[in-house]
XYZ file of C-alpha atoms in Angstrom:
710
model
C -0.574 -10.226 28.586
C 1.830 -13.145 28.685
C 1.983 -15.081 25.447
C 2.052 -18.806 26.077
C 0.277 -22.027 25.408
C 0.707 -25.354 27.137
C 2.151 -28.078 24.956
C -0.082 -31.102 24.564
C 0.593 -34.690 25.589
C 1.395 -36.731 22.506
C 1.138 -40.442 22.009
C 4.242 -42.596 22.009
C 6.547 -40.865 19.483
C 7.630 -44.194 18.077
C 4.015 -44.930 17.212
C 3.316 -41.427 15.925
C 6.225 -41.464 13.556
C 4.965 -44.548 11.760
C 1.882 -42.547 10.699
C 2.871 -41.845 7.111
C 1.381 -38.612 5.710
C 1.853 -36.730 2.440
C 4.212 -33.750 2.087
C 1.356 -31.456 1.116
C -0.132 -28.990 1.740
C 2.869 -27.030 2.978
C 2.653 -25.681 6.507
C 0.196 -26.993 9.120
C -2.944 -28.868 8.043
C -5.344 -29.792 10.841
C -7.896 -32.597 10.702
C -10.062 -34.261 13.344
C -7.223 -36.705 13.984
C -4.360 -34.245 14.351
C -2.108 -31.892 12.426
C 0.255 -32.557 9.570
C 3.288 -30.268 9.140
C 5.372 -29.916 5.986
C 8.355 -27.696 5.215
C 10.633 -27.375 2.193
C 14.400 -27.841 2.461
C 16.306 -29.555 -0.332
C 19.779 -29.276 1.202
C 19.069 -30.022 4.863
C 20.715 -33.174 6.184
C 18.515 -33.237 9.261
C 15.387 -31.580 10.637
C 13.906 -31.188 14.115
C 10.369 -30.155 15.005
C 10.446 -28.242 18.300
C 7.582 -27.241 20.613
C 7.407 -24.590 23.315
C 5.129 -23.855 26.237
C 5.855 -20.110 26.413
C 6.982 -17.431 23.971
C 10.170 -16.703 25.947
C 11.070 -20.252 26.983
C 14.862 -20.741 26.846
C 14.505 -24.263 25.488
C 11.851 -26.391 23.769
C 9.442 -28.434 25.858
C 9.690 -31.200 23.297
C 12.010 -32.003 20.388
C 11.035 -34.449 17.653
C 13.802 -35.486 15.287
C 12.390 -36.174 11.840
C 13.470 -39.482 10.359
C 14.601 -38.960 6.732
C 13.131 -42.346 5.828
C 9.691 -41.739 7.319
C 9.432 -37.983 7.266
C 11.128 -36.868 4.082
C 9.676 -37.045 0.581
C 11.957 -35.543 -2.056
C 12.716 -32.010 -0.757
C 9.908 -31.907 1.813
C 10.104 -32.763 5.503
C 6.758 -33.645 7.063
C 5.248 -35.180 10.171
C 1.761 -35.880 11.501
C 1.124 -35.176 15.197
C -2.160 -36.282 16.793
C -3.745 -34.253 19.542
C -2.095 -30.886 18.859
C -4.391 -27.983 19.759
C -4.638 -24.431 18.398
C -2.277 -22.140 20.251
C 0.648 -24.579 20.329
C 3.979 -22.789 19.793
C 6.409 -24.531 17.463
C 9.293 -24.158 15.035
C 11.981 -26.000 13.091
C 15.721 -26.529 13.479
C 17.446 -27.464 10.211
C 20.882 -29.072 9.988
C 23.058 -28.794 6.925
C 26.226 -27.220 5.550
C 27.297 -23.809 6.796
C 29.080 -22.917 3.590
C 28.449 -19.298 2.517
C 30.872 -19.587 -0.406
C 28.432 -22.097 -1.895
C 25.313 -20.212 -0.855
C 24.391 -22.333 2.170
C 23.904 -20.933 5.690
C 22.469 -23.652 7.916
C 22.675 -23.277 11.693
C 21.298 -26.372 13.411
C 20.787 -24.478 16.700
C 18.577 -21.733 15.271
C 14.813 -21.991 15.791
C 13.070 -21.106 12.520
C 9.457 -20.075 12.084
C 7.272 -22.028 9.650
C 7.228 -20.245 6.247
C 3.563 -21.259 5.923
C 2.564 -20.684 9.557
C -0.602 -18.627 9.997
C 0.318 -16.982 13.286
C 3.518 -15.852 15.000
C 4.333 -15.303 18.661
C 6.829 -12.572 19.548
C 7.983 -12.754 23.151
C 9.133 -9.961 25.423
C 12.702 -11.167 24.972
C 12.734 -11.201 21.170
C 16.212 -10.139 20.065
C 17.134 -9.564 16.435
C 20.806 -9.260 17.334
C 20.849 -12.754 18.847
C 19.572 -14.178 15.561
C 22.492 -12.488 13.755
C 25.034 -14.551 15.723
C 25.708 -18.280 15.387
C 24.197 -20.606 17.958
C 21.077 -21.173 20.017
C 18.515 -18.355 20.233
C 15.487 -20.316 21.465
C 14.837 -17.865 24.317
C 14.796 -14.830 22.039
C 13.293 -16.042 18.747
C 9.894 -15.621 17.131
C 7.839 -18.813 17.190
C 5.067 -20.121 14.971
C 1.638 -20.742 16.491
C -0.827 -23.386 15.355
C -4.145 -21.784 14.373
C -7.630 -23.064 13.571
C -9.096 -20.851 10.846
C -12.501 -22.538 10.733
C -14.107 -20.970 13.805
C -14.454 -17.332 12.690
C -17.977 -16.214 11.740
C -17.811 -14.117 8.580
C -21.591 -13.545 8.730
C -21.956 -13.853 4.976
C -19.181 -11.396 4.147
C -18.397 -11.205 0.438
C -15.894 -9.237 -1.673
C -17.155 -5.886 -2.923
C -15.623 -6.023 -6.425
C -15.837 -2.277 -6.977
C -14.415 -1.191 -10.356
C -11.240 0.881 -10.282
C -13.067 3.689 -12.091
C -15.451 3.957 -9.147
C -12.716 3.794 -6.513
C -10.955 6.333 -4.323
C -8.085 4.728 -2.402
C -6.878 5.913 1.015
C -3.343 4.796 1.899
C -3.015 4.422 5.663
C -0.988 2.843 8.436
C -3.017 0.562 10.714
C -1.303 1.707 13.903
C -0.651 5.333 12.982
C -4.290 5.915 12.116
C -5.464 5.625 15.738
C -2.380 5.552 17.980
C -2.463 9.248 18.900
C -3.956 9.859 22.369
C -6.471 12.301 20.848
C -7.901 9.707 18.430
C -10.976 9.149 20.600
C -10.456 5.418 20.259
C -10.784 3.125 23.277
C -7.299 3.199 24.871
C -6.826 -0.559 24.564
C -7.632 -0.386 20.837
C -5.369 2.497 19.853
C -2.976 1.485 17.103
C -4.774 -1.782 16.338
C -7.060 -3.473 13.836
C -9.939 -2.835 16.235
C -8.938 0.820 16.413
C -9.500 1.033 12.664
C -12.972 -0.443 13.215
C -13.825 2.370 15.640
C -12.844 4.962 13.030
C -14.829 3.524 10.128
C -17.437 6.341 10.405
C -14.663 8.847 9.634
C -13.686 6.932 6.498
C -17.316 6.744 5.431
C -17.840 10.458 5.913
C -14.638 11.205 4.027
C -16.055 9.175 1.154
C -13.142 6.889 0.256
C -14.049 3.492 -1.173
C -10.918 1.498 -0.266
C -8.166 1.545 2.325
C -4.678 0.520 1.246
C -2.962 -0.683 4.408
C 0.781 -0.378 4.820
C 2.300 -3.837 5.472
C 0.375 -6.024 7.921
C 2.313 -9.248 7.405
C 4.379 -10.108 10.496
C 7.533 -8.006 10.292
C 10.598 -7.342 12.393
C 10.268 -3.955 14.087
C 13.874 -4.290 15.254
C 15.296 -3.793 11.777
C 16.123 -0.111 12.183
C 18.900 2.104 13.545
C 19.449 2.223 17.294
C 16.928 4.338 19.244
C 14.174 3.879 16.638
C 12.087 1.003 15.278
C 10.825 -0.189 11.917
C 7.425 1.535 11.839
C 6.257 1.167 8.238
C 6.637 -2.618 8.241
C 8.431 -3.121 4.924
C 10.433 -5.882 6.575
C 8.383 -9.106 6.490
C 9.325 -12.417 8.035
C 6.020 -14.239 7.469
C 3.834 -14.041 4.372
C 0.837 -15.632 6.090
C 0.637 -14.241 9.645
C -0.891 -10.831 10.473
C 1.370 -8.512 12.469
C 0.915 -9.304 16.148
C 1.670 -5.807 17.457
C -1.488 -4.509 15.733
C -3.635 -6.797 17.886
C -5.350 -5.272 20.895
C -5.082 -8.547 22.822
C -1.489 -9.301 21.736
C -2.667 -12.913 21.560
C -1.524 -14.698 18.367
C -4.886 -16.366 17.803
C -6.858 -13.295 18.816
C -4.813 -11.345 16.262
C -6.295 -13.448 13.456
C -9.831 -12.751 14.630
C -9.188 -9.028 15.079
C -7.790 -8.681 11.569
C -10.776 -10.523 10.091
C -13.176 -8.434 12.175
C -11.610 -5.292 10.704
C -12.047 -6.605 7.159
C -15.638 -7.680 7.792
C -16.607 -4.329 9.324
C -14.951 -2.333 6.541
C -16.833 -4.392 3.981
C -20.039 -3.742 5.872
C -19.337 -0.033 5.455
C -18.752 -0.442 1.712
C -14.975 -0.054 1.968
C -12.556 -2.449 0.275
C -9.302 -3.616 1.886
C -6.104 -3.556 -0.175
C -2.874 -4.797 1.400
C 0.538 -3.300 0.666
C 2.577 -6.493 0.314
C 6.332 -7.026 0.262
C 7.384 -10.090 -1.731
C 10.705 -8.638 -2.882
C 12.830 -9.096 0.266
C 12.608 -10.254 3.883
C 13.698 -9.138 7.327
C 16.734 -11.429 7.177
C 18.732 -8.687 5.471
C 22.222 -9.147 4.064
C 25.002 -11.530 5.090
C 25.232 -9.812 8.478
C 21.512 -10.194 9.119
C 19.562 -12.630 11.299
C 18.582 -16.220 10.615
C 14.838 -16.275 11.239
C 13.304 -18.551 8.596
C 14.214 -18.776 4.911
C 17.992 -18.369 5.287
C 18.121 -21.298 7.681
C 16.001 -23.574 5.469
C 17.327 -23.044 1.939
C 19.274 -19.826 1.537
C 20.273 -20.128 -2.136
C 16.761 -21.094 -3.268
C 15.032 -18.126 -1.637
C 17.514 -15.307 -2.297
C 19.352 -13.891 -5.302
C 23.041 -14.161 -4.450
C 25.963 -12.297 -5.927
C 28.576 -14.166 -7.956
C 30.589 -14.930 -4.822
C 27.500 -16.730 -3.410
C 28.396 -15.381 0.044
C 26.724 -11.975 -0.346
C 23.236 -10.921 -1.381
C 22.041 -9.041 -4.438
C 20.240 -5.957 -3.181
C 17.685 -4.793 -5.737
C 15.289 -3.974 -2.889
C 17.517 -1.534 -1.009
C 16.847 -3.604 2.107
C 19.807 -5.993 2.036
C 18.444 -8.977 0.109
C 16.202 -9.850 -2.832
C 13.831 -12.796 -3.112
C 14.019 -15.071 -6.169
C 10.432 -14.384 -7.150
C 10.602 -16.518 -10.297
C 12.166 -19.561 -8.629
C 9.561 -22.331 -8.491
C 9.669 -22.600 -4.684
C 9.405 -18.848 -4.071
C 6.829 -18.381 -6.818
C 4.635 -20.996 -5.145
C 5.141 -19.338 -1.750
C 3.996 -15.982 -3.138
C 0.946 -17.301 -4.967
C -0.065 -19.495 -2.015
C 0.178 -16.447 0.237
C -1.977 -14.337 -2.082
C -4.597 -17.070 -2.291
C -4.640 -17.367 1.481
C -5.220 -13.669 2.116
C -7.924 -13.608 -0.562
C -9.826 -16.759 0.398
C -9.280 -16.991 4.156
C -8.848 -13.341 5.132
C -11.242 -11.836 2.520
C -8.989 -8.990 1.377
C -9.945 -7.265 -1.880
C -6.573 -6.551 -3.441
C -2.841 -6.087 -3.182
C -0.371 -3.310 -3.853
C 3.012 -4.894 -4.610
C 6.016 -3.064 -3.180
C 8.917 -2.702 -5.657
C 7.068 -4.969 -8.043
C 9.685 -4.644 -10.782
C 11.742 -7.178 -8.828
C 9.179 -9.708 -10.087
C 10.716 -9.094 -13.520
C 14.131 -10.393 -12.454
C 15.318 -13.952 -12.946
C 17.270 -16.107 -10.483
C 20.471 -14.181 -11.186
C 18.807 -10.769 -11.071
C 18.638 -10.107 -14.820
C 15.441 -8.499 -16.170
C 13.103 -10.884 -18.032
C 10.758 -10.176 -20.921
C 7.890 -12.357 -19.644
C 8.432 -13.218 -15.977
C 6.337 -16.273 -15.012
C 5.308 -14.923 -11.594
C 3.365 -12.029 -13.145
C 1.218 -14.183 -15.377
C 0.628 -16.767 -12.636
C -0.719 -14.057 -10.340
C -2.660 -12.423 -13.164
C -4.324 -15.649 -14.287
C -4.911 -17.364 -10.933
C -8.664 -18.132 -10.600
C -8.637 -17.557 -6.828
C -7.364 -14.030 -7.497
C -9.732 -13.398 -10.406
C -11.704 -10.677 -8.640
C -8.884 -9.052 -6.702
C -7.246 -5.716 -7.397
C -3.578 -5.982 -8.422
C -1.525 -2.784 -8.158
C 2.197 -2.606 -8.928
C 4.798 -0.176 -7.709
C 6.530 -0.530 -11.087
C 10.132 0.172 -10.120
C 12.826 -1.216 -7.827
C 15.975 -0.027 -6.056
C 18.159 -1.575 -8.763
C 17.090 0.883 -11.441
C 14.214 -0.925 -13.191
C 11.502 1.650 -13.963
C 8.507 0.095 -15.707
C 5.770 2.729 -15.431
C 3.561 2.258 -18.463
C 4.721 -1.272 -19.264
C 4.262 -3.374 -16.144
C 2.349 -6.630 -16.081
C -0.123 -8.028 -18.527
C -3.892 -8.112 -18.102
C -5.142 -7.113 -14.644
C -2.194 -5.154 -13.293
C -2.651 -1.464 -12.506
C 0.270 0.847 -11.696
C 1.300 3.476 -9.221
C 1.999 6.253 -11.708
C 5.212 7.935 -10.598
C 5.075 10.237 -13.603
C 1.703 11.586 -12.426
C 3.205 12.357 -9.011
C 6.289 14.090 -10.374
C 4.723 16.021 -13.214
C 1.734 17.271 -11.246
C 4.134 18.455 -8.537
C 6.283 20.228 -11.098
C 3.323 21.959 -12.733
C 1.719 23.152 -9.494
C 4.987 24.588 -8.158
C 5.408 26.536 -11.414
C 8.195 24.676 -13.204
C 8.788 25.351 -16.877
C 7.887 22.932 -19.661
C 5.150 21.184 -17.693
C 1.824 22.074 -19.354
C 2.028 19.458 -22.099
C 2.877 16.820 -19.482
C -0.105 17.921 -17.413
C -2.328 17.286 -20.435
C -1.273 13.627 -20.518
C -1.593 13.052 -16.786
C -5.084 14.487 -16.304
C -6.416 12.478 -19.243
C -5.342 9.083 -17.923
C -1.712 9.109 -19.161
C -2.660 7.962 -22.629
C 0.978 8.335 -23.677
C 1.801 5.519 -21.221
C -1.277 3.307 -21.555
C -2.463 3.598 -25.152
C -1.223 0.102 -26.040
C -3.004 -3.142 -25.266
C -6.508 -1.880 -24.580
C -5.647 -0.667 -21.079
C -8.678 0.378 -18.999
C -9.548 3.939 -18.098
C -8.620 3.292 -14.456
C -5.173 1.910 -15.313
C -3.205 4.737 -13.717
C -3.176 4.966 -9.931
C -2.901 8.732 -9.580
C -1.207 10.095 -6.483
C 0.794 13.141 -5.457
C 1.880 11.883 -2.037
C 2.229 8.485 -0.386
C 3.862 7.072 2.749
C 7.274 7.417 1.075
C 8.128 11.122 0.935
C 6.631 14.404 2.119
C 3.045 14.678 3.257
C 0.975 17.126 1.215
C 1.319 19.777 3.919
C 5.094 19.347 3.942
C 5.243 19.416 0.143
C 4.164 23.065 0.283
C 6.099 23.904 3.467
C 9.625 22.570 2.919
C 12.161 22.874 0.131
C 14.471 20.355 1.794
C 14.098 17.142 3.801
C 14.587 17.262 7.578
C 15.237 13.658 8.592
C 17.514 14.209 11.577
C 15.173 12.228 13.852
C 16.031 9.074 11.869
C 19.581 9.080 13.308
C 21.158 8.734 9.861
C 22.642 12.256 9.701
C 19.914 13.344 7.276
C 21.474 11.180 4.548
C 18.401 8.953 4.105
C 15.353 9.796 2.028
C 15.167 11.371 -1.406
C 16.831 14.690 -2.180
C 14.511 15.219 -5.150
C 11.067 16.124 -3.867
C 9.744 18.681 -6.388
C 8.471 20.602 -3.378
C 8.089 24.338 -2.825
C 7.792 25.962 0.576
C 5.888 28.981 -0.837
C 8.648 31.294 0.296
C 9.344 30.244 3.892
C 10.972 27.017 5.096
C 9.004 25.233 7.799
C 5.656 25.386 9.503
C 5.811 28.956 10.766
C 4.762 31.475 8.123
C 2.829 34.720 7.809
C -0.799 34.800 6.748
C -0.013 35.443 3.096
C 2.243 32.407 2.811
C -0.269 30.328 4.738
C -3.085 31.287 2.361
C -0.927 30.326 -0.611
C -0.049 26.978 0.956
C -3.701 26.197 1.627
C -4.561 27.068 -1.987
C -1.761 24.864 -3.348
C -2.998 21.952 -1.251
C -6.498 22.373 -2.682
C -4.973 22.477 -6.167
C -3.222 19.159 -5.606
C -6.406 17.550 -4.340
C -8.421 18.957 -7.244
C -6.064 17.617 -9.908
C -5.738 14.221 -8.243
C -9.493 13.772 -7.915
C -10.474 15.282 -11.272
C -7.937 13.388 -13.381
C -8.847 10.277 -15.304
C -7.540 7.177 -13.557
C -7.859 5.891 -10.005
C -7.024 8.448 -7.296
C -5.083 7.560 -4.160
C -4.857 9.865 -1.133
C -2.423 9.682 1.787
C -3.719 9.320 5.337
C -4.070 12.714 6.991
C -3.400 14.872 3.939
C -7.050 15.888 4.071
C -6.344 17.665 7.393
C -2.737 18.758 6.667
C -0.911 16.102 8.689
C 2.764 17.034 8.953
C 5.904 14.968 9.476
C 7.886 18.139 10.274
C 9.732 17.887 6.985
C 10.727 14.236 7.395
C 10.407 12.562 3.989
C 11.413 9.067 5.145
C 9.546 8.472 8.410
C 9.855 4.673 8.184
C 11.280 4.502 11.700
C 9.151 7.125 13.446
C 6.543 5.338 15.574
C 5.527 8.567 17.283
C 3.645 11.794 16.644
C 5.788 12.503 13.573
C 3.880 9.724 11.824
C 0.615 9.397 13.732
C -2.673 10.944 12.634
C -3.281 13.997 14.845
C -7.058 14.084 15.185
C -7.080 17.662 16.471
C -6.306 18.657 12.877
C -9.807 17.610 11.841
C -11.142 20.698 13.619
C -8.180 22.977 13.006
C -8.298 22.339 9.242
C -12.004 21.605 8.931
C -12.330 23.800 5.838
C -9.849 21.641 3.949
C -11.526 18.481 5.217
C -14.846 19.778 3.884
C -13.202 20.567 0.538
C -11.785 17.048 0.195
C -15.056 15.374 1.173
C -16.901 17.360 -1.456
C -14.216 16.730 -4.065
C -14.590 12.979 -3.533
C -18.362 13.320 -3.773
C -18.048 15.260 -7.031
C -15.765 12.631 -8.494
C -17.922 9.666 -7.583
C -21.183 11.334 -8.613
C -20.001 12.449 -12.031
C -20.698 9.886 -14.761
C -17.498 10.110 -16.760
C -18.458 9.454 -20.374
C -20.061 6.089 -19.649
C -21.783 4.229 -16.848
C -20.085 0.975 -17.827
C -17.795 -0.558 -15.201
C -15.139 -1.384 -17.799
C -14.055 0.807 -20.678
C -10.684 1.134 -22.345
C -8.817 4.398 -21.990
C -8.900 4.928 -25.742
C -12.668 4.351 -25.910
C -13.251 6.623 -22.943
C -11.295 9.491 -24.461
C -13.138 9.135 -27.762
C -16.520 9.283 -26.004
C -15.561 12.086 -23.622
C -14.562 14.458 -26.461
C -12.076 16.809 -24.849
C -11.453 20.291 -26.230
C -8.309 22.155 -25.133
C -8.101 25.908 -24.593
C -5.793 28.598 -23.360
C -7.039 31.974 -22.218
C -8.654 31.977 -25.645
C -10.982 29.215 -26.751
C -9.369 26.500 -28.809
C -5.879 28.005 -28.476
C -3.950 26.138 -25.783
C -0.365 27.242 -25.185
C 1.861 24.155 -24.893
C 5.031 26.215 -24.836
C 7.890 25.870 -22.409
C 6.963 29.013 -20.494
C 3.229 28.374 -20.316
C 1.725 27.788 -16.865
C -1.972 27.545 -17.692
C -4.427 25.490 -19.684
C -8.178 24.857 -19.864
C -10.341 22.056 -21.200
C -13.968 21.325 -21.970
C -15.080 17.768 -21.256
C -18.238 16.620 -23.048
C -19.963 13.647 -21.479
C -22.251 12.763 -24.379
C -23.564 9.686 -22.576
C -25.552 11.831 -20.130
C -25.443 15.322 -21.699
C -22.991 16.748 -19.208
C -20.278 19.310 -19.880
C -17.480 20.429 -17.583
C -15.071 23.286 -18.083
C -11.824 23.292 -16.099
C -9.332 26.170 -16.050
C -5.948 25.566 -14.430
C -3.715 28.535 -13.655
C -0.295 27.798 -12.127
C 0.890 31.293 -13.096
C 1.571 33.930 -10.445
C -0.808 36.472 -12.024
C -4.599 36.295 -12.593
C -5.713 35.270 -16.068
C -9.068 35.905 -17.773
C -10.220 32.730 -19.513
C -12.811 32.905 -22.294
C -15.716 30.567 -21.532
C -17.261 28.251 -24.111
C -20.837 29.237 -24.910
C -23.636 27.085 -23.572
C -25.121 25.909 -26.846
C -28.655 24.954 -27.727
C -30.289 25.614 -24.370
C -32.061 28.897 -23.885
C -31.713 30.116 -20.346
C -28.865 27.737 -19.656
C -25.765 28.833 -17.778
C -22.526 27.605 -16.337
C -22.542 26.672 -12.642
C -19.402 27.107 -10.582
C -18.471 23.962 -8.682
C -14.875 24.756 -7.696
C -12.647 27.788 -7.331
C -9.635 26.939 -5.174
C -8.761 30.610 -4.710
C -11.948 31.342 -2.756
C -12.370 30.920 0.986
C -14.584 28.165 2.350
C -17.404 27.441 1.641
C -17.105 29.119 -1.777
C -14.040 27.061 -2.751
C -16.334 24.123 -3.510
C -20.117 24.154 -3.742
C -22.448 21.830 -1.934
C -24.735 19.891 -4.247
C -27.662 22.056 -5.306
C -26.010 25.272 -4.055
C -23.789 26.103 -7.018
C -23.357 29.710 -8.139
C -24.382 30.799 -11.639
C -21.552 32.248 -13.723
C -22.457 35.077 -16.083
C -20.352 36.741 -18.744
C -18.051 35.545 -21.493
C -14.935 35.293 -19.307
C -13.903 34.009 -15.902
C -11.007 35.587 -14.011
C -8.934 32.715 -12.642
C -6.801 33.917 -9.765
C -3.075 33.127 -9.468
C -2.219 29.514 -8.670
C -5.786 28.273 -8.665
C -8.169 25.898 -10.402
C -11.758 26.539 -11.461
C -14.360 24.020 -12.562
C -17.712 24.916 -14.084
C -20.527 22.528 -14.898
C -23.479 22.342 -17.240
C -26.167 19.750 -17.922
C -29.860 19.763 -18.773
C -30.749 20.250 -15.120
C -29.001 23.632 -15.227
C -31.941 25.231 -17.059
C -33.784 27.636 -14.869
C -31.335 27.185 -11.974
C -31.677 30.133 -9.628
C -28.597 32.167 -8.827
C -27.172 31.620 -5.375
C -25.206 34.392 -3.759
């Protein structure tokens, strides 16, 4: 549909401009009398407020020059306009020095979106290239849209506040989840917030407790090589507006309602919403990039510049880096987080390249960066989940030491060391011990909670789980970057044959390895995160950097749910086992150290009490005693290429008791994982664990008298 709104008839501008209003809050603030607008620019010598009737209008329908005497207070430009209605398109034009050598890049002809605007219109003629050149781009720019947030009916919706220890996170792309023609979603809703709503029953049946959505802040899809588009969305231009292209109606105001409907419906299904947020860079890129917002308002305040002041420090790998600890940017970030928490009801945030928050205005690492504590201690964010990707493209790697109180971490060491162990690398068993027990080596200081580590093997960035066991090398030719993009270090193993086509023996091994990865991720202490589609072996055809692939390379292929239904069943039951098992305590909060002391873990090798931590060892076993509820679990992990007979601990003090087999990843479905109440009794003093497989046995008081099931 065409995106446009009629501009309203204002009173005599001379009269309007005598209406003195404060410079706060920033952005638009609507009352019964009208709307006040405020924008920050310390160096601007002039400011115009421009209005449009249509998204692709070549010129404004009205231009209001702000009087520095009436409409400027300190560094803030502000104006009150009576009679403005929701849906009005608007923007700013800022005049000032165009002096890159001194860090200033004003272009008085460029239309800039409102940094605090709650909605953005993107016309059919939007052109990123036009914004990269000097001069007027009114016909091809994004435009802010005035929104009224008070009319949406939340129907009593409240945050879920689920503890991390009771969470299973599902990382997914809003559009890619339902865009495939075989999704079964209403055609108009495919690839949208409402499409996610239609697929909530799938998420419920899978058993995940939270979705972690790849970026949904308005981004520039044009920031990509020719012939492709920016699909992932790690290219924001607004920190307040939801991405318009994910709206079924493509209406800027309807987009707000559709996003909130998605959140409300997910909450109704018991599923939390975590947003993957990018506060480390923007879509304006480097010195050759477009002027869309921040660059045209106060370039040197928003971005870390190199010593020459004309070029941008690039700790993000995306061309520029925001000054997260500058007072203006710090306020922008915290205001944005408060907005998405209070007005949009999201439950948490995963911070992309969060180590950039540790850099000061010149890019140097800081011991105690103010932005981290301000987020951590903000009362509006008190109940939200805060998850850091604790590294950046400039070399800061802070896994195990990021943040202060509430921050949890994507654990890159878990990913890498679990991959290395499962593929059979040497010197990996002792690392496995740390990862499956919550990474105590990383989180033993400071009373960190048991759910501190976000455990994952795959995420959007890299191979899917299917591709991890099918490709030794990346195959990113479709990205049109000569296969030079993406990581060359994947710790993958193709099980003997490169690519999807393989004989039955290789295919059986791949399926077993996938089950092993799921088992370790979901059995390990910490908070597990799964990648969209891994549960049905979604493939990206070996592409490990599909950021620009808005097509079937990235989309969820729903036919896989039937084709790989045995794996889907395995994952569903693994999630059920995890969430139903009371791990050492029923308390919602427990430190990792306290948990490990209560759980009482005993380590074994093929012989009881004799684990082999040597360089050439590929197997280990453990007994986990849950003394809080009289439960015991025995887990044997064999990454060796031969079967191994593991001695089983005796079941003590319970006549007639026996071990029950819950998992054996070497067995075909349905024996690979037992349905509740249908476990098989294990007899004998040993259990033969097949090559490259994981076994879990279980015992509690309810095991007495359990009939054998064959």
